[in-house]
Amino acid sequence: MPELPEVETVCRGLRKNIIGKRISKLQIRISKLRWVIDKNKLQQAVINEKIISVERRAKYILINLNNRNTIVIHLGMTGNLRLKSQSVPLEKHDHLIFSFDDKSEIRFHDPRRFGMVEAVSANEMSNYSRFANLGPEPLEKSTRAADLYKKSSKSKKPIKNVLMDAKFLAGVGNIYASEALYYARIHPEKISNTMTRKQWTALLRSVRKVLKAAIKKGGTTLSDFANSEGNSGYFQLSLAVYGREGEKCPSCKTKIEKFTQSGRSSFYCPSCQSID
DNA sequence: CGTGCTGTTGCTAG
DNA sequence: ACTAGCAACAGCAC
């Protein structure tokens, strides 16, 4: 269940567990994911290479190798990476297996196959199309509310759509968009050009607050990464409005409402969140 | 048993 | 510039 905090949690787990290891084997059982994997290219890019570092950009995982190639992974809706011993039997939907010298391996597991795995060379990375139009990272200090205010001041789109637009701000998905708007007391359908500077300050602060809180929760399961059974929905307990249609608003006890917005579910408190 | 609906992402067609 | 549709599967209500 990957949104930015889950992806960040996976990255931290990878850093802790696979940096310095050498990829001895790559098994590709299913290559038709979101995009068809170029098997030869991926094999050649990673075999016998050492893992140097792991980074995150938006919801992409970047595994940097000794030969300056990067394995770019996106988990889509249902993807995850599990570190297991080679002796543990494979499961259904384990599509790629990166094996290491020490008999451990990383398994890319993705029932819906909306994820992607791709090898990108250092040269290709300099103008990699998937990153070319990505907006700023919400957790970076250099990302400022004043800039977001300015950038959205002419948009007639609902604020939630803008918040989720990766070329506006990277990595805010459906769940955390609802959550952040709730904490900022802004209605998801509020038209972006009616946002004040002050509201943008509150909104960016809320985005950071919910993302950081979720990452912190992910941190508690980090030690389990090595024998991860997959997702456990650890953050769901802390959600204020998402998935809580009909429940009481934690603040004012009004019933939380759900509606469909651009094909996605939005949850909000009709009393706390203002459209003006 | 089936049938229909929903879902965390992101690209693309229109 | 915007949105509906879609990729492939699991889980759930009925």
Coordinates of N, CA and C in Angstrom, one line a residue, chain A residues 33-270:
Chain A
L33 N 4.6 -5.7 -16.5 CA 4.1 -4.9 -15.4 C 3.5 -3.7 -16.0
R34 N 3.5 -2.5 -15.3 CA 3.0 -1.3 -15.9 C 3.5 -1.0 -17.3
W35 N 4.9 -1.3 -17.4 CA 5.5 -1.3 -18.7 C 6.3 -2.6 -18.8
V36 N 6.4 -3.1 -20.0 CA 7.1 -4.4 -20.2 C 8.6 -4.2 -19.9
I37 N 9.1 -5.0 -19.1 CA 10.5 -4.9 -18.7 C 11.4 -5.4 -19.8
D38 N 12.4 -4.6 -20.2 CA 13.4 -5.0 -21.1 C 14.4 -6.0 -20.3
K39 N 14.1 -7.3 -20.5 CA 14.8 -8.3 -19.7 C 16.3 -8.2 -19.8
N40 N 16.8 -8.2 -21.1 CA 18.2 -8.1 -21.3 C 18.9 -6.9 -20.7
K41 N 18.3 -5.8 -20.9 CA 18.8 -4.5 -20.4 C 18.9 -4.6 -18.9
L42 N 17.8 -5.0 -18.3 CA 17.8 -5.0 -16.8 C 18.9 -6.0 -16.3
Q43 N 18.9 -7.2 -16.9 CA 19.9 -8.2 -16.5 C 21.3 -7.7 -16.6
Q44 N 21.6 -7.1 -17.7 CA 23.0 -6.7 -18.0 C 23.4 -5.5 -17.0
A45 N 22.3 -4.7 -16.7 CA 22.6 -3.5 -15.9 C 22.9 -3.9 -14.4
V46 N 22.4 -5.0 -13.9 CA 22.5 -5.3 -12.5 C 23.4 -6.4 -12.1
I47 N 23.6 -7.4 -13.0 CA 24.3 -8.6 -12.6 C 25.7 -8.3 -12.1
N48 N 26.0 -8.8 -11.0 CA 27.4 -8.7 -10.4 C 27.7 -7.3 -9.9
E49 N 26.7 -6.5 -9.8 CA 26.9 -5.1 -9.4 C 26.6 -5.0 -7.9
K50 N 27.3 -4.1 -7.2 CA 27.1 -3.8 -5.8 C 26.2 -2.7 -5.6
I51 N 25.4 -2.8 -4.6 CA 24.4 -1.7 -4.2 C 25.1 -0.6 -3.4
I52 N 25.1 0.6 -4.0 CA 25.9 1.7 -3.4 C 25.0 2.6 -2.4
S53 N 23.8 2.9 -2.9 CA 22.9 3.8 -2.2 C 21.5 3.6 -2.6
V54 N 20.6 4.1 -1.8 CA 19.1 4.0 -2.1 C 18.5 5.4 -1.9
E55 N 17.8 5.9 -2.9 CA 17.2 7.2 -2.8 C 15.7 7.1 -3.1
R56 N 15.0 8.1 -2.7 CA 13.5 8.2 -3.1 C 13.3 9.5 -3.8
R57 N 12.6 9.4 -4.9 CA 12.1 10.7 -5.6 C 10.6 10.5 -5.8
A58 N 9.8 11.4 -5.3 CA 8.3 11.2 -5.3 C 8.0 9.8 -4.8
K59 N 7.3 9.0 -5.5 CA 7.1 7.6 -5.1 C 7.9 6.6 -5.8
Y60 N 9.0 7.0 -6.3 CA 9.9 6.1 -7.0 C 11.1 5.8 -6.0
I61 N 11.5 4.5 -6.1 CA 12.7 4.0 -5.4 C 13.8 3.9 -6.3
L62 N 15.0 4.5 -5.9 CA 16.2 4.5 -6.8 C 17.2 3.7 -6.1
I63 N 17.6 2.6 -6.7 CA 18.7 1.8 -6.1 C 20.0 2.0 -7.0
N64 N 20.9 2.7 -6.5 CA 22.1 3.0 -7.3 C 23.2 1.9 -7.2
L65 N 23.7 1.6 -8.3 CA 24.7 0.5 -8.4 C 26.1 1.0 -8.6
N66 N 27.0 0.1 -8.4 CA 28.5 0.3 -8.6 C 28.8 0.8 -10.0
N67 N 28.1 0.3 -11.0 CA 28.4 0.7 -12.4 C 27.7 2.0 -12.8
R68 N 27.2 2.7 -11.9 CA 26.4 4.0 -12.1 C 25.1 3.8 -12.8
N69 N 24.6 2.6 -12.8 CA 23.3 2.3 -13.3 C 22.4 2.4 -12.0
T70 N 21.1 2.8 -12.3 CA 20.1 2.8 -11.2 C 19.0 1.9 -11.5
I71 N 18.5 1.2 -10.5 CA 17.3 0.4 -10.7 C 16.2 1.3 -10.2
V72 N 15.3 1.7 -11.1 CA 14.2 2.5 -10.7 C 12.9 1.6 -10.5
I73 N 12.3 1.8 -9.3 CA 11.2 0.9 -9.0 C 10.0 1.8 -8.6
H74 N 8.9 1.5 -9.1 CA 7.6 2.1 -8.6 C 6.7 1.0 -8.2
L75 N 6.1 1.2 -7.0 CA 5.3 0.1 -6.5 C 3.8 0.1 -6.9
G76 N 3.5 1.1 -7.7 CA 2.1 1.2 -8.2 C 1.1 1.2 -7.0
M77 N 0.0 0.4 -7.1 CA -1.0 0.4 -6.1 C -0.7 -0.7 -5.1
T78 N -0.2 -1.8 -5.5 CA -0.2 -3.0 -4.7 C 1.2 -3.6 -4.6
G79 N 2.3 -2.9 -5.0 CA 3.6 -3.5 -5.0 C 4.3 -3.4 -3.7
N80 N 5.2 -4.3 -3.4 CA 6.1 -4.1 -2.3 C 7.4 -4.9 -2.6
L81 N 8.4 -4.6 -1.8 CA 9.6 -5.3 -1.8 C 9.9 -6.1 -0.6
R82 N 10.2 -7.3 -0.7 CA 10.3 -8.1 0.5 C 11.7 -8.8 0.5
L83 N 12.4 -8.6 1.6 CA 13.7 -9.2 1.8 C 13.6 -10.6 2.4
K84 N 14.0 -11.6 1.8 CA 13.8 -12.9 2.3 C 15.0 -13.8 2.1
S85 N 15.1 -14.9 2.8 CA 16.1 -15.9 2.5 C 15.7 -16.7 1.3
Q86 N 16.7 -17.2 0.5 CA 16.4 -18.0 -0.7 C 15.6 -19.3 -0.3
S87 N 15.7 -19.7 1.0 CA 15.1 -20.9 1.3 C 13.6 -20.8 1.5
V88 N 13.1 -19.5 1.6 CA 11.7 -19.3 1.8 C 11.0 -19.4 0.4
P89 N 10.0 -20.3 0.3 CA 9.3 -20.5 -1.0 C 8.8 -19.2 -1.6
L90 N 8.8 -19.1 -2.9 CA 8.2 -18.0 -3.6 C 6.7 -18.0 -3.4
E91 N 6.1 -16.8 -3.5 CA 4.7 -16.7 -3.5 C 4.1 -16.3 -4.8
K92 N 2.8 -16.4 -5.0 CA 2.1 -15.9 -6.1 C 2.4 -14.4 -6.2
H93 N 2.6 -13.9 -7.3 CA 2.9 -12.5 -7.6 C 4.3 -12.0 -7.2
D94 N 5.1 -12.9 -6.9 CA 6.6 -12.5 -6.8 C 7.1 -12.5 -8.2
H95 N 7.2 -11.3 -8.8 CA 7.5 -11.2 -10.2 C 9.0 -11.1 -10.5
L96 N 9.7 -10.4 -9.6 CA 11.2 -10.3 -9.8 C 11.9 -10.7 -8.6
I97 N 13.0 -11.4 -8.7 CA 13.8 -11.8 -7.6 C 15.3 -11.4 -7.8
F98 N 15.7 -10.4 -7.0 CA 17.1 -10.0 -7.0 C 17.9 -10.8 -5.9
S99 N 18.7 -11.7 -6.3 CA 19.4 -12.6 -5.3 C 20.8 -12.0 -5.0
F100 N 21.2 -12.1 -3.8 CA 22.5 -11.6 -3.3 C 23.4 -12.8 -2.9
D101 N 24.7 -12.5 -2.8 CA 25.7 -13.5 -2.5 C 25.4 -14.2 -1.2
D102 N 24.8 -13.5 -0.2 CA 24.7 -14.1 1.1 C 23.4 -14.9 1.3
K103 N 22.8 -15.3 0.1 CA 21.6 -16.2 0.1 C 20.3 -15.4 0.5
S104 N 20.4 -14.1 0.6 CA 19.2 -13.4 0.8 C 18.8 -12.9 -0.5
E105 N 17.5 -12.4 -0.6 CA 17.0 -11.9 -1.9 C 15.9 -10.9 -1.7
I106 N 15.8 -10.0 -2.6 CA 14.7 -9.0 -2.6 C 13.7 -9.5 -3.7
R107 N 12.4 -9.6 -3.2 CA 11.4 -10.0 -4.1 C 10.4 -8.8 -4.4
F108 N 10.2 -8.5 -5.7 CA 9.2 -7.5 -6.1 C 7.9 -8.3 -6.2
H109 N 7.0 -7.9 -5.4 CA 5.7 -8.6 -5.3 C 4.6 -7.6 -5.6
D110 N 3.7 -7.9 -6.6 CA 2.8 -6.9 -7.0 C 1.6 -7.6 -7.7
P111 N 0.5 -7.9 -7.0 CA -0.7 -8.5 -7.5 C -1.3 -7.8 -8.8
R112 N -1.4 -6.5 -8.6 CA -2.1 -5.8 -9.8 C -1.2 -5.5 -10.9
R113 N 0.1 -5.6 -10.7 CA 1.1 -5.3 -11.7 C 1.0 -3.9 -12.2
F114 N 0.7 -2.9 -11.4 CA 0.7 -1.5 -11.8 C 2.1 -0.9 -11.5
G115 N 3.0 -1.7 -10.9 CA 4.3 -1.2 -10.6 C 5.2 -1.2 -11.8
M116 N 6.4 -0.7 -11.6 CA 7.4 -0.8 -12.7 C 8.8 -1.0 -12.2
V117 N 9.6 -1.7 -13.0 CA 11.1 -1.8 -12.7 C 11.8 -1.6 -13.9
E118 N 12.9 -0.8 -13.8 CA 13.6 -0.3 -15.0 C 15.0 0.0 -14.6
A119 N 15.9 -0.3 -15.5 CA 17.3 0.0 -15.4 C 17.6 1.3 -16.1
V120 N 18.2 2.3 -15.4 CA 18.5 3.6 -16.1 C 20.0 3.9 -15.9
S121 N 20.7 4.1 -17.0 CA 22.1 4.4 -16.9 C 22.3 5.9 -16.4
A122 N 23.5 6.2 -15.9 CA 23.8 7.5 -15.4 C 23.5 8.6 -16.5
N123 N 23.9 8.2 -17.7 CA 23.6 9.1 -18.9 C 22.1 9.3 -19.1
E124 N 21.4 8.2 -19.1 CA 19.9 8.3 -19.3 C 19.2 9.1 -18.2
M125 N 19.8 9.0 -17.0 CA 19.2 9.6 -15.8 C 19.2 11.1 -15.9
S126 N 20.2 11.7 -16.6 CA 20.3 13.1 -16.7 C 19.0 13.8 -17.4
N127 N 18.4 13.0 -18.3 CA 17.1 13.5 -18.8 C 16.0 12.5 -18.8
Y128 N 15.9 11.8 -17.7 CA 15.0 10.7 -17.6 C 13.5 11.2 -17.6
S129 N 12.8 10.7 -18.5 CA 11.5 11.3 -18.8 C 10.5 11.2 -17.6
R130 N 10.6 10.1 -16.8 CA 9.6 10.0 -15.7 C 9.8 11.0 -14.6
F131 N 11.0 11.6 -14.5 CA 11.3 12.5 -13.5 C 11.3 14.0 -14.0
A132 N 11.3 14.1 -15.4 CA 11.4 15.4 -16.0 C 10.4 16.4 -15.5
N133 N 9.1 15.9 -15.3 CA 8.1 16.9 -15.0 C 7.6 16.8 -13.5
L134 N 8.4 16.2 -12.7 CA 8.0 16.1 -11.3 C 8.2 17.4 -10.6
G135 N 7.2 17.7 -9.8 CA 7.3 18.9 -9.0 C 8.2 18.7 -7.8
P136 N 8.3 19.8 -6.9 CA 9.2 19.7 -5.7 C 8.7 18.7 -4.7
E137 N 9.6 18.2 -3.9 CA 9.4 17.2 -2.8 C 8.7 18.0 -1.6
P138 N 7.6 17.5 -1.2 CA 6.9 18.1 -0.1 C 7.7 18.3 1.2
L139 N 8.6 17.3 1.4 CA 9.4 17.3 2.7 C 10.7 18.1 2.6
E140 N 11.0 18.5 1.4 CA 12.3 19.3 1.2 C 12.1 20.7 1.8
K141 N 13.1 21.2 2.5 CA 12.9 22.6 3.1 C 12.8 23.6 2.0
S142 N 13.4 23.4 0.9 CA 13.4 24.4 -0.2 C 12.0 24.6 -0.8
T143 N 11.1 23.6 -0.5 CA 9.7 23.7 -1.0 C 9.0 24.7 -0.1
R144 N 8.5 25.8 -0.7 CA 7.9 26.8 0.1 C 6.4 27.1 -0.2
A145 N 5.7 27.4 0.8 CA 4.2 27.6 0.6 C 4.0 28.8 -0.3
A146 N 4.8 29.8 -0.2 CA 4.6 31.0 -1.1 C 4.7 30.6 -2.6
D147 N 5.7 29.7 -2.9 CA 5.8 29.3 -4.3 C 4.6 28.5 -4.8
L148 N 4.1 27.6 -3.9 CA 2.9 26.8 -4.2 C 1.7 27.7 -4.4
Y149 N 1.6 28.7 -3.5 CA 0.5 29.7 -3.6 C 0.6 30.4 -5.0
K150 N 1.7 30.8 -5.4 CA 1.9 31.5 -6.6 C 1.6 30.6 -7.8
K151 N 2.1 29.4 -7.7 CA 2.0 28.5 -8.8 C 0.5 28.0 -9.1
S152 N -0.3 28.1 -8.0 CA -1.7 27.6 -8.1 C -2.7 28.7 -8.2
S153 N -2.2 29.9 -8.2 CA -3.1 31.1 -8.0 C -4.0 31.3 -9.2
K154 N -3.6 30.7 -10.3 CA -4.5 30.9 -11.5 C -5.3 29.6 -11.9
S155 N -5.1 28.6 -11.1 CA -5.7 27.3 -11.4 C -7.2 27.3 -11.0
K156 N -8.0 26.8 -11.9 CA -9.5 26.7 -11.5 C -9.8 25.3 -11.1
K157 N -8.8 24.5 -10.9 CA -9.0 23.1 -10.5 C -9.3 23.1 -9.0
P158 N -10.0 22.0 -8.5 CA -10.1 21.9 -7.1 C -8.8 21.7 -6.4
I159 N -8.7 22.1 -5.2 CA -7.4 22.1 -4.5 C -6.8 20.7 -4.4
K160 N -7.7 19.7 -4.1 CA -7.3 18.3 -4.0 C -6.6 17.8 -5.2
N161 N -7.2 18.1 -6.4 CA -6.6 17.7 -7.6 C -5.2 18.3 -7.8
V162 N -5.0 19.6 -7.5 CA -3.7 20.3 -7.6 C -2.7 19.6 -6.6
L163 N -3.2 19.3 -5.4 CA -2.3 18.7 -4.4 C -1.8 17.4 -4.9
M164 N -2.6 16.6 -5.6 CA -2.3 15.3 -6.1 C -1.6 15.3 -7.4
D165 N -1.4 16.4 -8.0 CA -0.8 16.6 -9.3 C 0.7 16.5 -9.1
A166 N 1.3 15.4 -9.6 CA 2.8 15.2 -9.3 C 3.7 16.3 -9.9
K167 N 3.2 17.0 -11.0 CA 4.1 18.0 -11.5 C 3.9 19.3 -10.8
F168 N 2.9 19.4 -9.9 CA 2.8 20.5 -9.0 C 3.6 20.3 -7.7
L169 N 3.3 19.2 -7.1 CA 4.0 18.8 -5.9 C 4.1 17.2 -6.0
A170 N 5.3 16.7 -5.7 CA 5.5 15.3 -6.0 C 5.2 14.4 -4.8
G171 N 4.4 13.4 -5.0 CA 4.3 12.3 -4.0 C 3.1 12.4 -3.1
V172 N 2.2 13.3 -3.3 CA 1.0 13.4 -2.4 C -0.1 12.6 -3.1
G173 N -0.5 11.5 -2.5 CA -1.5 10.6 -3.1 C -2.9 10.8 -2.5
N174 N -3.8 10.0 -2.8 CA -5.2 10.2 -2.5 C -5.4 10.2 -1.0
I175 N -4.8 9.3 -0.3 CA -5.1 9.2 1.2 C -4.6 10.5 1.9
Y176 N -3.3 10.8 1.6 CA -2.7 11.9 2.4 C -3.2 13.3 1.9
A177 N -3.7 13.3 0.7 CA -4.3 14.6 0.2 C -5.6 14.9 1.1
S178 N -6.4 13.9 1.3 CA -7.6 14.0 2.1 C -7.2 14.4 3.5
E179 N -6.2 13.7 4.1 CA -5.8 13.9 5.4 C -5.3 15.4 5.6
A180 N -4.4 15.8 4.7 CA -3.8 17.1 4.8 C -4.8 18.2 4.7
L181 N -5.8 18.0 3.8 CA -6.8 19.1 3.7 C -7.7 19.1 4.9
Y182 N -7.9 18.0 5.5 CA -8.7 18.0 6.8 C -7.9 18.8 7.9
Y183 N -6.7 18.5 8.1 CA -5.9 19.3 9.1 C -5.8 20.7 8.8
A184 N -5.8 21.1 7.5 CA -5.7 22.5 7.1 C -7.0 23.1 7.1
R185 N -8.1 22.4 7.4 CA -9.5 22.8 7.4 C -9.9 23.4 6.1
I186 N -9.5 22.8 5.0 CA -9.8 23.2 3.7 C -10.6 22.1 2.9
H187 N -11.7 22.5 2.3 CA -12.6 21.6 1.6 C -11.9 21.1 0.4
P188 N -12.0 19.8 0.1 CA -11.3 19.3 -1.1 C -11.7 19.9 -2.4
E189 N -12.9 20.4 -2.5 CA -13.4 21.0 -3.7 C -13.1 22.5 -3.9
K190 N -12.5 23.1 -2.9 CA -12.2 24.5 -2.9 C -11.3 24.8 -4.2
I191 N -11.7 25.8 -5.0 CA -11.0 26.1 -6.2 C -9.7 26.7 -5.9
S192 N -8.6 26.2 -6.5 CA -7.3 26.6 -6.2 C -7.0 28.1 -6.2
N193 N -7.6 28.8 -7.1 CA -7.3 30.2 -7.2 C -8.0 31.1 -6.1
T194 N -8.7 30.4 -5.2 CA -9.3 31.1 -4.1 C -8.5 30.8 -2.8
M195 N -7.4 30.1 -2.9 CA -6.6 29.8 -1.8 C -5.8 31.1 -1.4
T196 N -5.8 31.4 -0.1 CA -4.9 32.5 0.3 C -3.5 32.0 0.7
R197 N -2.6 33.0 0.8 CA -1.2 32.6 1.2 C -1.3 31.8 2.5
K198 N -2.1 32.3 3.4 CA -2.2 31.8 4.8 C -2.7 30.3 4.7
Q199 N -3.7 30.1 3.8 CA -4.2 28.7 3.7 C -3.1 27.8 3.1
W200 N -2.3 28.3 2.2 CA -1.3 27.5 1.6 C -0.2 27.2 2.7
T201 N 0.1 28.1 3.5 CA 1.0 27.9 4.6 C 0.5 26.7 5.5
A202 N -0.8 26.8 5.8 CA -1.4 25.8 6.7 C -1.5 24.4 5.9
L203 N -1.7 24.5 4.6 CA -1.8 23.3 3.9 C -0.5 22.5 3.8
L204 N 0.5 23.3 3.4 CA 1.9 22.7 3.3 C 2.3 22.1 4.7
R205 N 2.0 22.9 5.7 CA 2.4 22.4 7.1 C 1.6 21.1 7.3
S206 N 0.4 21.0 6.9 CA -0.4 19.8 7.2 C 0.1 18.6 6.4
V207 N 0.4 18.9 5.1 CA 1.0 17.8 4.2 C 2.2 17.3 4.9
R208 N 3.1 18.1 5.4 CA 4.3 17.6 6.0 C 4.0 16.9 7.3
K209 N 3.1 17.4 8.0 CA 2.7 16.8 9.3 C 2.2 15.3 9.1
V210 N 1.3 15.2 8.2 CA 0.8 13.8 8.0 C 1.8 12.9 7.3
L211 N 2.6 13.4 6.4 CA 3.6 12.5 5.8 C 4.6 12.1 6.9
K212 N 5.1 13.0 7.7 CA 6.1 12.7 8.7 C 5.5 11.8 9.7
A213 N 4.3 12.0 10.1 CA 3.7 11.1 11.1 C 3.6 9.7 10.6
A214 N 3.2 9.6 9.3 CA 3.1 8.2 8.8 C 4.5 7.6 8.6
I215 N 5.5 8.3 8.2 CA 6.8 7.8 8.1 C 7.3 7.3 9.5
K216 N 7.0 8.1 10.5 CA 7.3 7.7 11.9 C 6.7 6.3 12.3
K217 N 5.4 6.2 11.9 CA 4.8 4.9 12.1 C 5.4 3.8 11.4
G218 N 5.8 4.1 10.1 CA 6.5 3.1 9.3 C 7.8 2.7 10.0
G219 N 8.4 3.7 10.6 CA 9.6 3.4 11.3 C 9.5 2.3 12.3
T220 N 8.4 2.2 12.9 CA 8.2 1.1 13.9 C 8.2 -0.3 13.3
T221 N 7.8 -0.3 12.0 CA 7.8 -1.7 11.4 C 9.1 -1.9 10.6
L222 N 10.0 -0.9 10.7 CA 11.2 -1.0 9.9 C 12.0 -2.3 10.2
S223 N 12.0 -2.6 11.5 CA 12.8 -3.7 11.9 C 12.3 -5.0 11.4
D224 N 11.0 -5.0 11.0 CA 10.4 -6.2 10.4 C 10.6 -6.3 9.0
F225 N 11.3 -5.3 8.4 CA 11.5 -5.3 6.9 C 12.1 -6.6 6.5
A226 N 13.1 -7.0 7.3 CA 14.0 -8.2 6.9 C 13.2 -9.4 6.7
N227 N 12.1 -9.6 7.4 CA 11.2 -10.7 7.2 C 9.8 -10.3 7.0
S228 N 9.7 -9.2 6.2 CA 8.4 -8.6 6.0 C 7.4 -9.6 5.4
E229 N 6.2 -9.6 6.0 CA 5.1 -10.4 5.4 C 4.3 -9.5 4.5
G230 N 4.8 -8.3 4.2 CA 4.1 -7.4 3.4 C 3.5 -6.3 4.2
N231 N 2.5 -5.7 3.6 CA 1.9 -4.6 4.3 C 1.0 -5.0 5.5
S232 N 0.9 -4.2 6.5 CA 0.0 -4.5 7.6 C -0.9 -3.4 7.9
G233 N -0.9 -2.3 7.0 CA -1.8 -1.2 7.2 C -1.6 -0.5 8.5
Y234 N -0.3 -0.3 8.8 CA 0.1 0.2 10.1 C -0.4 1.7 10.3
F235 N -0.6 2.4 9.2 CA -1.0 3.8 9.4 C -2.5 4.0 9.5
Q236 N -3.2 3.0 9.2 CA -4.7 3.2 9.0 C -5.3 3.7 10.3
L237 N -4.7 3.2 11.4 CA -5.3 3.6 12.7 C -5.3 5.1 13.0
S238 N -4.3 5.7 12.4 CA -4.1 7.2 12.7 C -4.8 8.1 11.7
L239 N -5.5 7.5 10.7 CA -6.1 8.4 9.7 C -7.3 9.1 10.4
A240 N -7.5 10.4 10.1 CA -8.5 11.2 10.7 C -9.8 11.0 9.9
V241 N -9.7 11.1 8.6 CA -11.0 11.1 7.7 C -11.0 10.0 6.7
Y242 N -9.8 9.7 6.1 CA -9.8 8.7 5.0 C -10.4 7.4 5.4
G243 N -11.3 6.9 4.6 CA -12.0 5.6 4.9 C -12.9 5.6 6.1
R244 N -13.2 6.8 6.6 CA -14.1 6.9 7.8 C -15.4 7.6 7.5
E245 N -16.0 7.3 6.4 CA -17.3 7.8 6.0 C -18.3 7.4 7.1
G246 N -19.1 8.4 7.6 CA -20.1 8.1 8.6 C -19.6 8.1 10.0
E247 N -18.3 8.1 10.2 CA -17.7 8.2 11.6 C -17.7 9.7 12.0
K248 N -17.5 9.9 13.3 CA -17.4 11.3 13.8 C -16.1 12.0 13.5
C249 N -16.2 13.2 13.2 CA -15.0 14.0 13.0 C -14.3 14.1 14.4
P250 N -13.0 13.8 14.4 CA -12.2 13.8 15.7 C -12.3 15.1 16.4
S251 N -12.6 16.2 15.7 CA -12.6 17.5 16.3 C -14.0 18.0 16.7
C252 N -14.9 17.9 15.8 CA -16.3 18.5 16.1 C -17.4 17.5 16.2
K253 N -17.1 16.2 15.9 CA -18.1 15.1 16.0 C -19.1 15.1 14.9
T254 N -19.0 16.0 13.9 CA -19.9 15.9 12.7 C -19.5 14.7 12.0
K255 N -20.5 14.1 11.3 CA -20.3 12.9 10.5 C -19.4 13.2 9.2
I256 N -18.4 12.4 9.1 CA -17.5 12.6 7.9 C -18.2 12.1 6.7
E257 N -18.0 12.9 5.6 CA -18.7 12.5 4.3 C -17.7 12.1 3.3
K258 N -18.2 11.3 2.4 CA -17.4 10.7 1.3 C -18.1 11.1 0.0
F259 N -17.3 11.5 -1.0 CA -17.8 11.7 -2.3 C -16.7 11.4 -3.4
T260 N -17.1 11.2 -4.6 CA -16.2 10.9 -5.7 C -15.7 12.2 -6.4
Q261 N -14.5 12.4 -6.4 CA -13.9 13.6 -7.0 C -12.8 13.2 -8.1
S262 N -13.1 13.5 -9.3 CA -12.2 13.1 -10.4 C -11.9 11.6 -10.3
G263 N -13.0 10.9 -10.0 CA -12.8 9.4 -10.1 C -12.2 8.8 -8.8
R264 N -11.8 9.6 -7.9 CA -11.2 9.1 -6.6 C -12.0 9.5 -5.4
S265 N -12.0 8.7 -4.4 CA -12.7 9.0 -3.2 C -12.1 10.1 -2.4
S266 N -13.0 11.0 -2.0 CA -12.6 12.1 -1.1 C -13.3 12.0 0.2
F267 N -12.7 12.3 1.3 CA -13.3 12.2 2.6 C -13.1 13.6 3.3
Y268 N -14.1 14.1 4.0 CA -13.9 15.4 4.6 C -15.0 15.6 5.7
C269 N -14.7 16.6 6.6 CA -15.7 17.0 7.6 C -16.4 18.2 7.0
P270 N -17.7 18.1 6.8 CA -18.4 19.2 6.2 C -18.5 20.4 7.1

